[in-house]
Tab-separated table of C-alpha atoms in Angstrom:
chain	number	residue	atom	x	y	z
A	21	SER	CA	6.417	25.457	-1.193
A	22	MET	CA	5.323	21.817	-1.272
A	23	ALA	CA	1.793	22.995	-2.040
A	24	SER	CA	2.848	25.156	-4.994
A	25	TRP	CA	0.950	22.861	-7.356
A	26	PHE	CA	-2.402	23.464	-5.657
A	27	PHE	CA	-4.497	26.296	-7.124
A	28	PRO	CA	-8.037	26.553	-5.657
A	29	ARG	CA	-9.175	28.915	-8.420
A	30	GLY	CA	-7.981	26.482	-11.060
A	31	ILE	CA	-9.878	23.654	-9.421
A	32	LEU	CA	-13.005	25.825	-9.195
A	33	VAL	CA	-12.774	26.502	-12.921
A	34	SER	CA	-12.372	22.772	-13.535
A	35	ILE	CA	-15.451	21.982	-11.431
A	36	LEU	CA	-17.492	24.486	-13.436
A	37	ILE	CA	-16.266	22.980	-16.698
A	38	VAL	CA	-16.987	19.443	-15.550
A	39	SER	CA	-20.438	20.380	-14.284
A	40	ALA	CA	-21.213	21.497	-17.819
A	41	TRP	CA	-19.720	18.338	-19.342
A	42	PHE	CA	-21.394	15.909	-16.936
A	43	SER	CA	-25.007	16.983	-16.852
A	44	PRO	CA	-27.083	15.872	-13.818
A	45	SER	CA	-29.737	14.735	-16.246
A	46	ASN	CA	-27.281	12.191	-17.591
A	47	ALA	CA	-27.030	9.298	-15.145
A	48	PHE	CA	-23.382	8.538	-15.730
A	49	ILE	CA	-21.507	10.481	-18.379
A	50	SER	CA	-22.104	12.772	-21.293
A	51	PRO	CA	-22.172	10.850	-24.582
A	52	THR	CA	-20.250	13.670	-26.257
A	53	ILE	CA	-17.021	12.762	-24.437
A	54	THR	CA	-14.605	10.788	-26.607
A	55	PRO	CA	-12.780	7.964	-24.791
A	56	SER	CA	-8.988	7.864	-24.916
A	57	PRO	CA	-7.817	6.022	-28.057
A	58	LEU	CA	-5.857	3.422	-26.108
A	59	ARG	CA	-8.529	2.886	-23.498
A	60	GLY	CA	-11.366	2.828	-25.986
A	61	ARG	CA	-11.700	-0.964	-26.166
A	62	PHE	CA	-10.416	-2.745	-23.092
A	63	GLY	CA	-9.760	-6.409	-23.659
A	64	ALA	CA	-10.601	-6.365	-27.345
A	65	PRO	CA	-9.374	-9.393	-29.292
A	66	ARG	CA	-6.103	-9.215	-31.171
A	67	LEU	CA	-6.518	-7.376	-34.450
A	68	ALA	CA	-4.660	-7.614	-37.737
A	69	HIS	CA	-1.593	-5.541	-38.634
A	70	ASN	CA	0.088	-6.154	-35.264
A	71	VAL	CA	-2.348	-4.010	-33.285
A	72	GLY	CA	-2.455	-5.220	-29.676
A	73	ARG	CA	-5.462	-6.115	-27.534
A	74	GLY	CA	-7.158	-3.138	-26.017
A	75	LEU	CA	-6.140	-0.886	-28.912
A	76	ARG	CA	-8.457	1.035	-31.203
A	77	LEU	CA	-7.811	2.011	-34.792
A	78	GLY	CA	-7.754	5.721	-35.470
A	79	ARG	CA	-8.721	7.506	-38.677
A	80	THR	CA	-6.866	10.094	-40.720
A	81	ARG	CA	-7.739	11.839	-43.975
A	82	THR	CA	-5.924	9.102	-45.846
A	83	GLY	CA	-7.723	6.237	-44.131
A	84	ALA	CA	-7.052	3.843	-41.260
A	85	TRP	CA	-3.802	3.717	-39.324
A	86	SER	CA	-2.687	1.606	-36.408
A	87	LEU	CA	-2.319	3.064	-32.946
A	88	ARG	CA	1.268	1.846	-32.804
A	89	SER	CA	2.358	3.847	-35.861
A	90	GLY	CA	0.561	6.921	-34.543
A	91	VAL	CA	2.285	6.691	-31.186
A	92	GLU	CA	5.650	6.179	-32.850
A	93	ALA	CA	5.156	9.381	-34.841
A	94	ASP	CA	4.317	11.319	-31.673
A	95	VAL	CA	7.328	9.888	-29.825
A	96	ALA	CA	9.606	10.724	-32.773
A	97	GLU	CA	8.293	14.298	-32.693
A	98	LEU	CA	8.898	14.468	-28.952
A	99	GLU	CA	12.433	13.063	-29.243
A	100	LYS	CA	13.261	15.594	-31.966
A	101	ALA	CA	12.059	18.468	-29.786
A	102	LEU	CA	13.976	17.188	-26.753
A	103	GLY	CA	17.151	16.668	-28.757
A	104	SER	CA	16.944	20.166	-30.184
A	105	CYS	CA	16.360	21.856	-26.827
A	106	MET	CA	19.209	19.934	-25.166
A	107	GLU	CA	21.638	20.894	-27.943
A	108	GLN	CA	20.566	24.519	-27.693
A	109	ASP	CA	21.020	24.512	-23.931
A	110	ILE	CA	24.519	23.031	-24.188
A	111	SER	CA	25.584	25.544	-26.849
A	112	GLN	CA	24.993	28.543	-24.586
A	113	GLY	CA	28.375	29.632	-23.232
A	114	TRP	CA	27.046	31.346	-20.106
A	115	ARG	CA	25.627	28.022	-18.970
A	116	VAL	CA	29.111	26.582	-18.417
A	117	LEU	CA	30.229	29.511	-16.256
A	118	ASP	CA	27.753	29.001	-13.440
A	119	ARG	CA	27.296	25.222	-13.698
A	120	THR	CA	29.819	24.516	-10.931
A	121	ALA	CA	27.861	26.604	-8.443
A	122	GLU	CA	24.591	25.064	-9.608
A	123	LEU	CA	25.873	21.514	-9.155
A	124	ALA	CA	27.148	22.354	-5.690
A	125	HIS	CA	23.751	23.761	-4.723
A	126	GLY	CA	21.894	20.763	-6.192
A	127	GLY	CA	24.060	18.074	-4.634
A	128	GLY	CA	25.682	17.248	-7.977
A	129	VAL	CA	22.515	17.629	-10.079
A	130	SER	CA	21.775	20.472	-12.495
A	131	ALA	CA	18.286	21.826	-11.848
A	132	ARG	CA	18.336	23.776	-15.106
A	133	GLU	CA	19.139	20.740	-17.259
A	134	TRP	CA	16.296	18.719	-15.742
A	135	SER	CA	13.964	21.705	-16.098
A	136	VAL	CA	14.868	21.946	-19.785
A	137	VAL	CA	13.982	18.277	-20.329
A	138	PHE	CA	10.742	18.247	-18.344
A	139	GLY	CA	9.757	21.709	-19.554
A	140	GLU	CA	10.023	20.596	-23.168
A	141	LEU	CA	8.054	17.465	-22.332
A	142	ALA	CA	5.248	19.489	-20.749
A	143	LYS	CA	4.919	22.046	-23.546
A	144	SER	CA	5.131	19.480	-26.344
A	145	GLU	CA	1.770	19.074	-28.047
A	146	ALA	CA	2.643	15.458	-28.827
A	147	PHE	CA	2.893	14.723	-25.099
A	148	SER	CA	0.334	17.070	-23.563
A	149	GLN	CA	-2.416	16.515	-26.140
A	150	ARG	CA	-1.888	13.035	-27.556
A	151	LEU	CA	0.224	10.928	-25.194
A	152	TRP	CA	-0.484	12.195	-21.668
A	153	ALA	CA	-2.738	9.780	-19.759
A	154	LYS	CA	-3.414	7.817	-22.968
A	155	HIS	CA	-0.400	5.930	-24.290
A	156	PRO	CA	2.696	4.359	-22.732
A	157	PHE	CA	5.892	5.073	-24.635
A	158	LYS	CA	9.664	4.868	-24.399
A	159	LEU	CA	12.120	7.616	-25.289
A	160	SER	CA	15.073	5.869	-26.884
A	161	LEU	CA	16.907	9.181	-27.166
A	162	PRO	CA	19.238	9.109	-24.133
A	163	ILE	CA	18.707	12.033	-21.782
A	164	ASP	CA	22.299	13.022	-21.017
A	165	VAL	CA	21.498	14.521	-17.628
A	166	ALA	CA	19.844	11.240	-16.564
A	167	VAL	CA	22.876	9.029	-17.255
A	168	ASP	CA	24.481	8.224	-13.891
A	169	ALA	CA	22.169	10.768	-12.206
A	170	PHE	CA	21.872	8.448	-9.195
A	171	ARG	CA	24.056	5.367	-8.760
A	172	MET	CA	24.915	3.054	-5.900
A	173	GLU	CA	27.861	5.345	-5.166
A	174	ASP	CA	25.402	8.197	-4.657
A	175	LEU	CA	23.384	6.073	-2.253
A	176	LYS	CA	26.503	5.710	-0.126
A	177	LYS	CA	26.885	9.503	-0.073
A	178	HIS	CA	23.275	10.274	0.804
A	179	ALA	CA	22.015	7.235	2.743
A	180	HIS	CA	22.392	9.134	6.027
A	181	ASP	CA	19.720	11.594	4.821
A	182	TYR	CA	17.100	8.901	4.264
A	183	PRO	CA	15.066	7.346	7.145
A	184	TYR	CA	14.498	3.578	7.205
A	185	PHE	CA	10.816	4.120	7.919
A	186	TYR	CA	9.961	4.837	4.274
A	187	ALA	CA	12.001	2.062	2.624
A	188	GLY	CA	10.516	-1.208	1.416
A	189	ILE	CA	11.415	-4.549	-0.161
A	190	GLY	CA	9.279	-5.956	-2.967
A	191	THR	CA	7.787	-9.297	-1.985
A	192	LEU	CA	4.994	-11.655	-3.043
A	193	VAL	CA	2.011	-12.204	-0.744
A	194	ASP	CA	1.105	-15.863	-0.117
A	195	GLY	CA	-1.818	-16.564	-2.428
A	196	GLY	CA	-1.898	-12.933	-3.509
A	197	GLY	CA	-0.020	-10.305	-5.438
A	198	TRP	CA	2.873	-7.952	-4.852
A	199	MET	CA	3.497	-5.718	-1.873
A	200	MET	CA	6.263	-3.678	-0.283
A	201	ALA	CA	7.407	-5.193	2.997
A	202	LYS	CA	8.833	-2.749	5.518
A	203	PHE	CA	12.602	-2.537	5.171
A	204	GLU	CA	12.928	-1.788	8.883
A	205	GLU	CA	11.454	-5.194	9.724
A	206	THR	CA	14.482	-6.911	8.194
A	207	VAL	CA	17.230	-4.822	9.808
A	208	LYS	CA	17.915	-3.551	13.300
A	209	VAL	CA	16.437	-0.076	13.580
A	210	GLN	CA	16.603	2.053	16.721
A	211	GLY	CA	13.675	4.319	15.903
A	212	ARG	CA	11.414	5.834	13.233
A	213	ASP	CA	14.010	8.429	12.223
A	214	ASP	CA	16.980	6.059	12.177
A	215	CYS	CA	18.751	6.547	8.842
A	216	MET	CA	19.664	4.168	6.068
A	217	LYS	CA	23.033	2.465	5.689
A	218	ALA	CA	24.108	1.740	2.115
A	219	GLU	CA	25.746	-1.572	2.982
A	220	GLU	CA	22.463	-2.855	4.450
A	221	VAL	CA	20.678	-2.005	1.204
A	222	GLU	CA	23.201	-4.124	-0.679
A	223	GLU	CA	22.650	-6.999	1.751
A	224	GLN	CA	18.864	-6.857	1.334
A	225	LEU	CA	19.003	-6.971	-2.480
A	226	ALA	CA	19.172	-10.767	-2.308
A	227	LYS	CA	15.585	-10.733	-0.972
A	228	GLY	CA	14.155	-8.536	-3.724
A	229	THR	CA	13.909	-5.040	-5.124
A	230	VAL	CA	14.669	-2.347	-2.562
A	231	ALA	CA	12.473	0.737	-2.839
A	232	LEU	CA	13.439	4.091	-1.370
A	233	ASN	CA	9.926	5.476	-1.232
A	234	SER	CA	9.537	9.261	-1.302
A	235	ALA	CA	13.306	9.660	-1.692
A	236	GLY	CA	12.685	12.969	-3.452
A	237	PHE	CA	11.684	14.473	-0.115
A	238	PHE	CA	14.920	13.537	1.657
A	239	ILE	CA	17.859	13.279	-0.756
A	240	ARG	CA	18.951	16.634	-2.170
A	241	PRO	CA	19.872	15.687	-5.776
A	242	LEU	CA	16.631	13.730	-6.099
A	243	ALA	CA	14.664	16.654	-4.683
A	244	VAL	CA	16.121	18.802	-7.474
A	245	ILE	CA	14.851	16.342	-10.102
A	246	CYS	CA	11.468	16.045	-8.394
A	247	ASN	CA	11.061	19.813	-8.213
A	248	ALA	CA	11.943	20.211	-11.900
A	249	LEU	CA	9.026	17.950	-12.877
A	250	LEU	CA	6.751	19.611	-10.323
A	251	GLU	CA	7.401	23.049	-11.808
A	252	SER	CA	7.004	21.778	-15.372
A	253	LEU	CA	3.732	19.858	-14.955
A	254	GLN	CA	2.272	21.928	-12.087
A	255	LEU	CA	0.876	18.738	-10.583
A	256	PRO	CA	1.673	16.832	-7.346
A	257	ILE	CA	4.837	14.778	-7.812
A	258	TRP	CA	6.810	12.223	-5.812
A	259	LEU	CA	10.003	10.306	-6.557
A	260	ASN	CA	10.985	6.767	-5.559
A	261	VAL	CA	14.275	4.960	-6.191
A	262	TYR	CA	14.154	1.261	-7.107
A	263	ILE	CA	17.284	-0.883	-6.784
A	264	THR	CA	17.386	-4.447	-8.155
A	265	SER	CA	20.352	-6.796	-8.348
A	266	GLU	CA	21.246	-8.318	-11.698
A	267	GLY	CA	19.871	-11.704	-12.772
A	268	LYS	CA	16.386	-11.410	-11.217
A	269	THR	CA	13.774	-13.263	-13.290
A	270	LEU	CA	11.043	-11.217	-11.627
A	271	SER	CA	11.772	-7.925	-9.920
A	272	ALA	CA	8.102	-6.874	-9.959
A	273	PRO	CA	5.158	-9.099	-11.023
A	274	PRO	CA	2.299	-7.681	-13.146
A	275	HIS	CA	0.571	-4.853	-11.287
A	276	THR	CA	-0.982	-1.434	-11.829
A	277	ASP	CA	-0.322	1.916	-10.180
A	278	LYS	CA	-2.573	4.829	-9.312
A	279	GLN	CA	-0.027	7.316	-10.621
A	280	ASP	CA	1.135	8.204	-14.090
A	281	VAL	CA	4.751	7.068	-14.021
A	282	ILE	CA	7.934	8.374	-15.615
A	283	ALA	CA	10.680	5.783	-15.121
A	284	VAL	CA	14.247	7.008	-15.681
A	285	GLN	CA	17.081	4.462	-15.778
A	286	THR	CA	20.237	5.815	-14.145
A	287	GLN	CA	22.440	2.711	-13.664
A	288	GLY	CA	22.455	-0.767	-15.173
A	289	SER	CA	19.425	-1.933	-17.134
A	290	LYS	CA	15.939	-3.304	-16.536
A	291	ARG	CA	13.442	-5.019	-18.808
A	292	TRP	CA	9.906	-3.596	-18.800
A	293	ARG	CA	6.747	-5.080	-20.251
A	294	VAL	CA	3.659	-2.869	-20.348
A	295	PHE	CA	0.165	-4.206	-21.098
A	296	ALA	CA	-3.232	-2.780	-21.993
A	297	PRO	CA	-5.520	-2.404	-18.943
A	298	PRO	CA	-8.054	-5.219	-18.431
A	299	PRO	CA	-11.728	-4.194	-18.281
A	300	PRO	CA	-12.641	-2.946	-14.748
A	301	GLY	CA	-15.802	-5.056	-14.975
A	302	ASP	CA	-13.741	-8.242	-15.107
A	303	LYS	CA	-13.098	-7.829	-11.391
A	304	VAL	CA	-15.717	-5.401	-10.099
A	305	ALA	CA	-14.566	-5.525	-6.465
A	306	ALA	CA	-10.949	-4.690	-7.352
A	307	ASP	CA	-9.458	-1.230	-7.695
A	308	PRO	CA	-8.234	-0.956	-11.318
A	309	TYR	CA	-5.357	1.197	-10.051
A	310	THR	CA	-4.047	-1.360	-7.531
A	311	ARG	CA	-4.420	-4.613	-9.451
A	312	GLY	CA	-1.820	-7.268	-8.685
A	313	LYS	CA	-1.126	-5.857	-5.224
A	314	GLY	CA	-1.921	-7.162	-1.754
A	315	GLN	CA	-4.447	-10.014	-1.993
A	316	ASP	CA	-5.287	-9.327	-5.637
A	317	THR	CA	-3.579	-11.377	-8.335
A	318	MET	CA	-2.903	-10.566	-11.968
A	319	SER	CA	-1.293	-12.981	-14.418
A	320	GLU	CA	0.455	-12.329	-17.703
A	321	GLU	CA	-1.886	-14.860	-19.330
A	322	GLU	CA	-4.941	-12.695	-18.696
A	323	LEU	CA	-3.162	-9.625	-20.079
A	324	GLY	CA	-2.164	-11.005	-23.476
A	325	GLU	CA	0.701	-9.621	-25.539
A	326	PRO	CA	2.517	-6.568	-24.141
A	327	LEU	CA	2.170	-3.176	-25.767
A	328	ILE	CA	5.806	-2.506	-24.902
A	329	ASP	CA	8.604	-5.008	-24.290
A	330	THR	CA	11.874	-3.149	-23.881
A	331	VAL	CA	15.084	-2.892	-21.881
A	332	LEU	CA	15.739	0.504	-20.318
A	333	LYS	CA	19.370	1.598	-20.326
A	334	PRO	CA	20.968	4.565	-18.538
A	335	GLY	CA	19.481	7.846	-19.722
A	336	GLU	CA	16.362	6.270	-21.251
A	337	LEU	CA	12.848	7.189	-20.148
A	338	LEU	CA	9.605	5.195	-20.057
A	339	TYR	CA	6.171	6.779	-19.556
A	340	MET	CA	3.152	4.780	-18.360
A	341	PRO	CA	-0.317	6.181	-17.693
A	342	SER	CA	-2.043	5.094	-14.490
A	343	GLY	CA	-3.758	1.719	-14.583
A	344	PHE	CA	-1.512	0.135	-17.220
A	345	PRO	CA	-0.224	-3.241	-15.940
A	346	HIS	CA	3.529	-3.730	-16.095
A	347	THR	CA	6.181	-6.170	-14.949
A	348	THR	CA	9.978	-5.967	-14.741
A	349	ASP	CA	13.065	-8.173	-14.574
A	350	THR	CA	16.858	-7.898	-14.677
A	351	VAL	CA	17.643	-11.289	-16.211
A	352	GLU	CA	20.110	-9.859	-18.727
A	353	ALA	CA	21.309	-6.900	-16.662
A	354	PRO	CA	25.121	-6.703	-16.399
A	355	GLU	CA	25.065	-4.941	-13.036
A	356	THR	CA	22.735	-3.701	-10.312
A	357	SER	CA	19.827	-1.736	-11.768
A	358	VAL	CA	18.924	1.675	-10.356
A	359	HIS	CA	15.997	3.648	-11.726
A	360	LEU	CA	13.986	6.637	-10.596
A	361	THR	CA	10.208	6.506	-10.669
A	362	LEU	CA	8.579	9.913	-10.809
A	363	GLY	CA	4.881	9.590	-10.054
A	364	VAL	CA	2.214	12.118	-11.026
A	365	ASP	CA	-0.499	11.951	-8.369
A	366	THR	CA	-3.607	13.131	-10.223
A	367	HIS	CA	-5.894	10.349	-8.976
A	368	VAL	CA	-4.483	10.374	-5.438
A	369	TRP	CA	-5.487	14.035	-5.132
A	370	ASP	CA	-8.831	13.530	-6.958
A	371	LEU	CA	-7.686	15.501	-9.999
A	372	ASN	CA	-9.815	13.597	-12.489
A	373	TYR	CA	-13.220	14.089	-14.077
A	374	ALA	CA	-14.929	11.504	-11.864
A	375	CYS	CA	-14.091	13.447	-8.700
A	376	MET	CA	-14.831	16.807	-10.305
A	377	ARG	CA	-18.189	15.436	-11.458
A	378	ASN	CA	-19.069	14.227	-7.959
A	379	SER	CA	-18.062	17.582	-6.464
A	380	ALA	CA	-20.125	19.517	-8.988
A	381	LEU	CA	-23.209	17.338	-8.450
A	382	LYS	CA	-22.938	17.430	-4.655
A	383	ARG	CA	-22.618	21.221	-4.697
A	384	SER	CA	-25.819	21.294	-6.740
A	385	GLY	CA	-27.582	18.945	-4.331
A	386	GLU	CA	-27.822	16.209	-6.954
A	387	ASN	CA	-27.344	12.466	-6.479
A	388	THR	CA	-24.074	11.325	-8.048
A	389	LEU	CA	-25.451	7.784	-8.585
A	390	LEU	CA	-21.916	6.447	-8.120
A	391	GLU	CA	-21.627	6.617	-4.341
A	392	ARG	CA	-20.975	2.927	-3.772
A	393	THR	CA	-17.269	2.227	-3.987
A	394	PHE	CA	-17.250	-0.219	-6.887
A	395	ASP	CA	-20.425	0.720	-8.784
A	396	VAL	CA	-18.319	2.710	-11.208
A	397	ASN	CA	-16.461	-0.454	-12.271
A	398	LYS	CA	-19.717	-1.761	-13.741
A	399	LEU	CA	-19.734	0.979	-16.361
A	400	ALA	CA	-18.872	0.151	-19.951
A	401	PRO	CA	-15.082	0.295	-20.305
A	402	GLU	CA	-15.234	3.293	-22.648
A	403	ARG	CA	-17.271	5.295	-20.141
A	404	TRP	CA	-15.129	4.213	-17.206
A	405	ALA	CA	-12.003	5.355	-19.067
A	406	ALA	CA	-13.441	8.738	-20.020
A	407	LEU	CA	-14.793	9.311	-16.515
A	408	HIS	CA	-11.381	8.656	-14.956
A	409	GLU	CA	-9.418	10.769	-17.405
A	410	PRO	CA	-7.012	13.011	-15.437
A	411	LEU	CA	-7.564	16.717	-15.768
A	412	PRO	CA	-5.461	18.186	-18.597
A	413	LEU	CA	-1.899	19.342	-18.126
A	414	GLY	CA	-1.798	23.016	-17.246
A	415	PHE	CA	-5.289	23.160	-15.751
A	416	THR	CA	-3.916	24.429	-12.431
A	417	GLY	CA	-2.759	27.573	-14.216
A	418	ALA	CA	-6.299	28.359	-15.364
A	419	ARG	CA	-7.559	31.830	-14.528
A	420	ALA	CA	-11.076	32.386	-13.293
């Protein structure tokens, strides 16, 4: 069911754990909690050895090492594991025999192949322990099942399954940031449930990026992909499709998202630049997870050098934790870009330590001291980051 990710007993266990971690006698946060390495020093000046702003040096037995080299080692380990599991899956003869039936059931998408990829991602210690919610990274190893997984041709096949109501067009707000304008406001729509027409999507691309929000709920092959990640992470998931014509100098200006994002390129290419999060205290009245949206503005100048500057090609995957600013363009793209954004909704569903802490304190009749909406943004960046850490992968499977 759609609620298969929700385990009350697991959440109860998490509340008990958090109530022990965040003692009521401590006004804000236990000093024993270690901030995430990447979020340890928001807005720190540029350091030597090509370490970007907002990054913290780690220590090993042999001395200091840069965050970048550490992340590269973790990503290399993850790519090796993914490559091995995909080769093993392909080598199994029985897999070929029933693939035709599986593709027919999944609207042309293999549920098992996506489950293999996301399952390996979830069980990898490099991802679950060291990269999840901490570091953005790109998998340069092409994921075969992702190449051409959803193209403009597929939109033509499945557009009739998708209602206009959920679609949007990326646009800039006068004097503000980025927002999604309603697609239905730019085309003639008979009613809320009137369905998309592929040719109208192509016409609207001249105005900006077209977003098929929540497409994983309506389009069968995308639902298969969405469900594979849902089952692997055991967390609430959604899937959007973003379509951008080639030659756009700005398909999305710098902004942050409330979700952890897995972007999968399926057609064409798109350039991504990912930055370290600015300190929440720099703009106390702004939500750090929705910066650069609506009336809020965020410039590249205030963000400094990007942590990642890369072009995603078909089959490649980019992971970004929530709150990391990013911007995209298709200046050098040879054709229309199509990518899938799979969002992990931990913060939307209050699955982080801040919300668990508040729940635990309220149940004990204690004052949380962080009731006012933006008081928490006044915390030191290290404490803010630790407080908003998502609950660990697999916590919903905890047994009381």
